Amino acid sequence: MILGSYRIEIPFEELKGYKRILIQLPSGLKIYARKIIDILEEKTKADILVSSDPCFGACDLAVDTALSMDADLLLHFGHLPIPNLKIDFPVKFVDVIMDIDVSSVTYLIVSGVTEKNISIVTTAQHIRYLNEIRKNLEKRGYRVRIDEGDGRIAQPGLVLGCNFSSVSRDAEAVVFVGTGTFHPVGISISIRKPVYSLDPVSMTLTSPNEISAMADRLIKRRFYLITASQGAENFGILVSKKPGQNRMDVALSIRKKLEEKRKKSCIIVTDTIQPDMLRDFGKFDCFISTACPRIALDDHEMFDAPIITPVEFEILIGERKFDDYIFDSIT
Ligand code: SF4
């Protein structure tokens, strides 16, 4: 099924026998929800419900909602499963593909990437094209690595905003195929090698110098927030209920360290972390987010106090040097 610029591959055969299905869509697909529901109802004869809650990744499976609505299946669109996330409820994933022009992508890499030993990575929307790109590049003399990553990574070459383990440390440079700057900047900070970012929609290639400059700016911002947290007395430790973001163990360890330093802290558990919701609890001097790293790194300006990651907390309390700054990751 083609909807807008997406090719959506619903496994209809696997949906037989379910009576009530809750579907979960990322925000870009919600506009097509009613069309998807019509088709699913016609093909499955099941009751189809749609979740309106935000959905940013496969870490965020609406199992609680499915249970409370008496659904017998959760159908999650647009993300690949997280292999090491065990869920005790029937969940199926729907591939959502953004087709790309592999010849043009190859041409752009050949004309702009000088290193010949490269690692290529991408997001779920383009993952199925990586092998074809690799074959094309190998014919042109490149050595191309598509690494497997750790237990959070469903397919070789996939990167998540919280996990860059599929980036090969042995390559001279990395080519990220996808949109946005978060992933290439994160990779640049994680492996400190040249990173190119190839946007297959606008067909532009961003150079390692530009990515590195963005990474420097991000690190400066983070340094500012860590510095601004020095002297903080009251900490809010944020824990997400989302199954693949829940790091309560990390939160408890942070709280213990704060107690040893005679600082006050409060563990706040929530589904989606929103600055407004935190205001109800009064003033905090610093938030430490153990949830999706993107909340602290992308959205920090929305919070009333500095919001830092667990890695940055280590720097704050002197357990890690700033020179050893790494991206917060979930494994
Ligand atoms: S934790 Fe954040 S970056 Fe990781 S999969 Fe979830 S939404 Fe994506």
Coordinates of C-alpha atoms and ligand atoms in Angstrom, one line a residue:
M1 CA 0.0 0.0 0.0
I2 CA 1.4 3.4 -1.0
L3 CA 0.4 6.4 1.2
G4 CA 2.1 9.7 0.4
S5 CA 5.8 8.9 0.2
Y6 CA 5.5 5.8 2.3
R7 CA 5.3 2.2 1.2
I8 CA 3.4 0.3 3.9
E9 CA 3.7 -3.5 4.1
I10 CA 1.0 -4.8 6.4
P11 CA 1.3 -8.6 7.0
F12 CA -2.5 -9.3 6.5
E13 CA -2.0 -13.1 6.6
E14 CA -0.6 -12.8 10.1
L15 CA -3.5 -10.8 11.4
K16 CA -6.1 -13.6 10.9
G17 CA -8.0 -14.6 14.1
Y18 CA -7.4 -11.4 16.1
K19 CA -10.6 -9.8 17.2
R20 CA -9.5 -6.4 18.4
I21 CA -6.3 -4.7 17.2
L22 CA -4.7 -1.6 18.5
I23 CA -2.6 0.2 16.0
Q24 CA 0.2 2.6 16.9
L25 CA 1.6 5.0 14.3
P26 CA 4.4 7.6 14.4
S27 CA 3.2 11.2 14.0
G28 CA 4.0 11.4 10.2
L29 CA 1.6 8.5 9.6
K30 CA -1.3 9.5 11.8
I31 CA -2.8 11.5 8.9
Y32 CA -3.3 8.2 7.1
A33 CA -4.8 6.4 10.2
R34 CA -8.4 6.4 8.9
K35 CA -7.4 5.0 5.5
I36 CA -5.3 2.3 7.3
I37 CA -8.2 1.5 9.6
D38 CA -10.7 1.1 6.7
I39 CA -8.3 -1.3 4.9
L40 CA -7.6 -3.3 8.1
E41 CA -11.3 -3.6 9.0
E42 CA -12.1 -4.8 5.6
K43 CA -9.3 -7.4 5.4
T44 CA -9.4 -8.6 9.0
K45 CA -13.0 -8.1 10.2
A46 CA -11.5 -7.2 13.6
D47 CA -12.3 -4.0 15.6
I48 CA -9.4 -1.6 14.8
L49 CA -8.5 1.0 17.4
V50 CA -5.8 3.6 17.0
S51 CA -3.6 5.1 19.8
S52 CA -3.3 8.9 19.7
D53 CA -0.3 8.9 22.1
P54 CA 3.0 10.0 20.7
C55 CA 5.1 7.2 19.3
F56 CA 8.8 7.8 18.6
G57 CA 10.3 4.4 18.4
A58 CA 9.9 0.6 19.0
C59 CA 10.9 1.4 22.6
D60 CA 7.4 2.8 23.0
L61 CA 5.0 -0.1 22.7
A62 CA 1.5 0.7 23.8
V63 CA 0.9 -2.6 25.6
D64 CA -0.8 -1.0 28.6
T65 CA -3.3 0.8 26.3
A66 CA -3.9 -2.4 24.4
L67 CA -4.6 -4.4 27.6
S68 CA -6.9 -1.7 29.0
M69 CA -8.9 -1.6 25.7
D70 CA -9.1 -5.4 25.7
A71 CA -7.2 -5.6 22.4
D72 CA -5.6 -8.9 21.6
L73 CA -2.9 -7.6 19.3
L74 CA -0.8 -4.4 19.1
L75 CA 0.2 -3.5 15.5
H76 CA 3.1 -1.1 15.5
F77 CA 4.0 0.8 12.4
G78 CA 7.2 2.3 11.2
H79 CA 9.9 0.9 13.5
L80 CA 11.8 -2.4 13.6
P81 CA 11.5 -4.5 16.8
I82 CA 14.1 -4.1 19.5
P83 CA 15.4 -7.8 19.8
N84 CA 16.4 -7.6 23.4
L85 CA 13.1 -6.0 24.5
K86 CA 10.9 -8.9 25.7
I87 CA 7.2 -8.1 25.7
D88 CA 4.6 -10.4 27.2
F89 CA 1.9 -9.4 24.7
P90 CA 1.3 -10.1 21.0
V91 CA 2.9 -7.4 19.0
K92 CA 3.5 -7.3 15.2
F93 CA 5.5 -4.7 13.4
V94 CA 4.6 -3.1 10.0
D95 CA 7.5 -2.1 7.7
V96 CA 7.1 1.5 6.5
I97 CA 9.6 2.1 3.6
M98 CA 10.6 5.4 2.1
D99 CA 11.9 4.4 -1.3
I100 CA 15.3 5.8 -2.4
D101 CA 17.1 6.1 -5.7
V102 CA 20.0 3.8 -5.1
S103 CA 21.9 4.8 -8.2
S104 CA 21.8 8.5 -7.2
V105 CA 22.8 7.7 -3.7
T106 CA 25.7 5.7 -5.0
Y107 CA 26.7 8.5 -7.3
L108 CA 26.6 11.0 -4.5
I109 CA 28.8 8.9 -2.3
V110 CA 31.3 8.2 -5.1
S111 CA 31.5 11.9 -5.9
G112 CA 31.8 13.2 -2.4
V113 CA 33.3 10.5 0.0
T114 CA 37.1 10.4 -0.3
E115 CA 37.7 7.6 2.2
K116 CA 37.5 4.1 0.6
N117 CA 37.0 2.0 3.7
I118 CA 33.6 3.1 5.0
S119 CA 30.8 2.0 7.3
I120 CA 27.2 2.7 6.1
V121 CA 24.3 3.0 8.4
T122 CA 20.7 4.2 8.2
T123 CA 17.3 4.2 9.9
A124 CA 14.4 1.7 9.6
Q125 CA 12.8 3.5 6.6
H126 CA 15.8 2.9 4.3
I127 CA 17.4 -0.2 5.8
R128 CA 16.5 -2.6 3.0
Y129 CA 18.5 -0.6 0.5
L130 CA 21.9 -0.8 2.3
N131 CA 23.0 -4.0 0.7
E132 CA 22.3 -2.7 -2.8
I133 CA 24.2 0.5 -2.0
R134 CA 27.1 -1.6 -0.7
K135 CA 27.2 -3.8 -3.9
N136 CA 27.3 -0.7 -6.1
L137 CA 30.1 0.9 -4.0
E138 CA 32.1 -2.3 -3.9
K139 CA 32.1 -2.3 -7.7
R140 CA 33.6 1.2 -7.5
G141 CA 36.5 0.1 -5.3
Y142 CA 35.0 0.9 -1.8
R143 CA 35.3 -1.4 1.1
V144 CA 31.9 -1.2 2.7
R145 CA 31.0 -2.4 6.2
I146 CA 27.5 -3.0 7.4
D147 CA 27.9 -4.1 11.0
E148 CA 25.4 -6.0 13.2
G149 CA 25.3 -3.9 16.4
D150 CA 24.3 -5.1 19.8
G151 CA 21.1 -6.8 21.1
R152 CA 19.0 -3.6 20.6
I153 CA 19.6 -3.5 16.9
A154 CA 17.2 -5.5 14.6
Q155 CA 19.2 -5.5 11.4
P156 CA 22.8 -4.8 10.4
G157 CA 23.5 -1.1 9.7
L158 CA 20.5 0.2 11.6
V159 CA 21.1 3.1 14.0
L160 CA 18.8 4.4 16.6
G161 CA 19.1 7.8 18.3
C162 CA 19.9 5.9 21.5
N163 CA 22.2 3.3 19.9
F164 CA 25.0 3.6 17.4
S165 CA 26.5 0.1 18.0
S166 CA 26.2 -0.9 14.3
V167 CA 28.7 1.8 13.3
S168 CA 32.0 0.0 12.4
R169 CA 34.9 1.2 14.5
D170 CA 37.3 -0.2 11.9
A171 CA 36.2 1.9 9.0
E172 CA 37.9 5.2 8.1
A173 CA 34.7 7.1 7.8
V174 CA 31.0 6.7 8.2
V175 CA 28.2 7.5 5.8
F176 CA 24.7 7.9 7.4
V177 CA 21.9 7.7 4.9
G178 CA 18.8 9.4 6.2
T179 CA 17.3 12.7 7.2
G180 CA 18.0 15.1 10.1
T181 CA 21.2 15.8 11.9
F182 CA 20.7 14.0 15.3
H183 CA 22.1 10.6 14.1
P184 CA 25.1 11.8 12.2
V185 CA 26.1 14.2 15.0
G186 CA 25.6 11.5 17.6
I187 CA 27.8 9.1 15.5
S188 CA 30.4 11.8 15.2
I189 CA 30.6 12.2 19.0
S190 CA 30.5 8.5 19.5
I191 CA 33.3 7.4 17.3
R192 CA 35.3 10.6 16.5
K193 CA 35.8 9.7 12.8
P194 CA 34.7 11.6 9.7
V195 CA 30.9 11.3 9.3
Y196 CA 29.1 12.1 6.1
S197 CA 25.3 12.6 6.1
L198 CA 23.5 11.7 2.9
D199 CA 19.9 12.9 2.8
P200 CA 18.1 10.6 0.2
V201 CA 15.1 12.9 0.0
S202 CA 16.9 16.2 -0.8
M203 CA 19.9 14.3 -2.3
T204 CA 22.4 16.3 -0.5
L205 CA 25.7 15.2 1.1
T206 CA 26.8 17.0 4.3
S207 CA 30.5 16.9 4.8
P208 CA 32.4 15.7 7.9
N209 CA 33.5 19.2 8.6
E210 CA 29.9 20.4 8.8
I211 CA 28.9 17.5 11.0
S212 CA 31.9 18.0 13.2
A213 CA 31.0 21.7 13.6
M214 CA 27.5 20.7 14.7
A215 CA 28.9 18.1 17.1
D216 CA 31.2 20.8 18.6
R217 CA 28.2 23.1 19.1
L218 CA 26.2 20.4 20.8
I219 CA 29.1 19.5 23.1
K220 CA 29.5 23.2 24.0
R221 CA 25.8 23.4 24.9
R222 CA 26.1 20.2 27.0
F223 CA 29.1 21.6 28.8
Y224 CA 27.1 24.8 29.5
L225 CA 24.3 22.7 31.0
I226 CA 26.6 20.6 33.1
T227 CA 28.3 23.7 34.4
A228 CA 25.0 25.3 35.1
S229 CA 24.0 22.3 37.2
Q230 CA 27.0 22.6 39.5
G231 CA 25.8 23.7 42.9
A232 CA 22.3 22.2 42.3
E233 CA 20.7 20.9 45.5
N234 CA 17.4 19.5 44.3
F235 CA 17.4 17.0 41.5
G236 CA 14.5 15.5 39.5
I237 CA 15.4 12.1 38.2
L238 CA 13.1 11.3 35.2
V239 CA 12.2 7.7 34.4
S240 CA 10.0 6.7 31.5
K241 CA 7.4 3.9 31.7
K242 CA 7.9 3.1 28.0
P243 CA 9.1 -0.5 28.0
G244 CA 12.3 0.2 25.9
Q245 CA 13.2 3.4 27.8
N246 CA 12.7 2.3 31.3
R247 CA 16.0 2.6 33.1
M248 CA 14.9 2.5 36.7
D249 CA 18.2 0.8 37.7
V250 CA 20.1 3.8 36.4
A251 CA 17.8 6.2 38.2
L252 CA 18.2 4.3 41.5
S253 CA 22.0 4.3 41.1
I254 CA 21.9 8.1 40.5
R255 CA 19.7 8.7 43.5
K256 CA 22.2 6.7 45.7
K257 CA 25.1 8.8 44.5
L258 CA 23.1 12.0 45.2
E259 CA 22.3 10.8 48.7
E260 CA 26.0 10.1 49.4
K261 CA 26.6 13.8 48.4
R262 CA 23.7 14.9 50.7
K263 CA 21.7 16.2 47.7
K264 CA 17.9 16.0 47.5
S265 CA 16.3 14.0 44.7
C266 CA 13.0 12.7 43.6
I267 CA 12.4 10.0 41.1
I268 CA 9.5 11.0 38.8
V269 CA 7.9 8.3 36.7
T270 CA 6.0 9.2 33.6
D271 CA 5.0 8.0 30.2
T272 CA 5.9 10.9 28.0
I273 CA 8.2 13.5 29.7
Q274 CA 6.7 17.0 29.4
P275 CA 8.0 20.2 30.9
D276 CA 4.5 21.3 31.9
M277 CA 3.9 18.2 33.9
L278 CA 7.2 18.7 35.8
R279 CA 6.1 22.3 36.8
D280 CA 3.4 20.8 39.0
F281 CA 6.1 19.5 41.3
G282 CA 7.7 22.9 42.0
K283 CA 11.2 24.0 41.4
F284 CA 14.1 21.7 40.7
D285 CA 17.7 22.8 40.1
C286 CA 18.5 20.1 37.6
F287 CA 16.8 17.2 35.9
I288 CA 18.5 14.0 35.0
S289 CA 16.7 12.1 32.3
T290 CA 17.2 8.3 32.1
A291 CA 14.6 8.1 29.3
C292 CA 15.2 8.5 25.6
P293 CA 18.5 10.5 25.2
R294 CA 16.9 12.7 22.7
I295 CA 14.7 14.4 25.4
A296 CA 17.7 15.9 27.2
L297 CA 19.8 16.5 24.0
D298 CA 17.1 17.8 21.6
D299 CA 14.5 19.4 23.9
H300 CA 16.5 20.9 26.7
E301 CA 15.4 24.5 26.0
M302 CA 11.8 23.6 26.9
F303 CA 12.7 22.7 30.5
D304 CA 12.8 25.2 33.4
A305 CA 16.1 23.8 34.7
P306 CA 19.1 22.2 33.0
I307 CA 18.3 18.6 31.9
I308 CA 21.2 16.3 31.6
T309 CA 21.8 12.6 30.7
P310 CA 23.2 9.9 33.0
V311 CA 26.6 10.2 31.3
E312 CA 26.6 14.0 31.9
F313 CA 25.7 13.3 35.5
E314 CA 28.9 11.3 35.8
I315 CA 30.8 14.4 34.6
L316 CA 28.9 16.6 37.0
I317 CA 29.9 14.6 40.1
G318 CA 33.5 14.1 38.8
E319 CA 33.3 10.4 37.9
R320 CA 34.1 11.1 34.3
K321 CA 36.3 13.7 32.6
F322 CA 34.6 16.1 30.2
D323 CA 37.2 15.0 27.6
D324 CA 35.7 11.5 27.8
Y325 CA 32.2 12.8 26.9
I326 CA 30.1 10.2 25.2
F327 CA 26.6 10.1 23.9
D328 CA 24.1 8.6 26.3
S329 CA 23.0 5.2 24.8
I330 CA 20.6 2.5 25.7
T331 CA 21.8 -1.1 25.1
Ligands
SF4_1 S1 14.8 5.5 23.2 FE1 14.6 7.3 21.8 S2 16.1 7.0 20.2 FE2 15.9 5.1 21.3 S3 14.4 3.9 20.0 FE3 13.3 5.0 21.6 S4 12.6 6.9 20.7 FE4 14.3 6.1 19.4

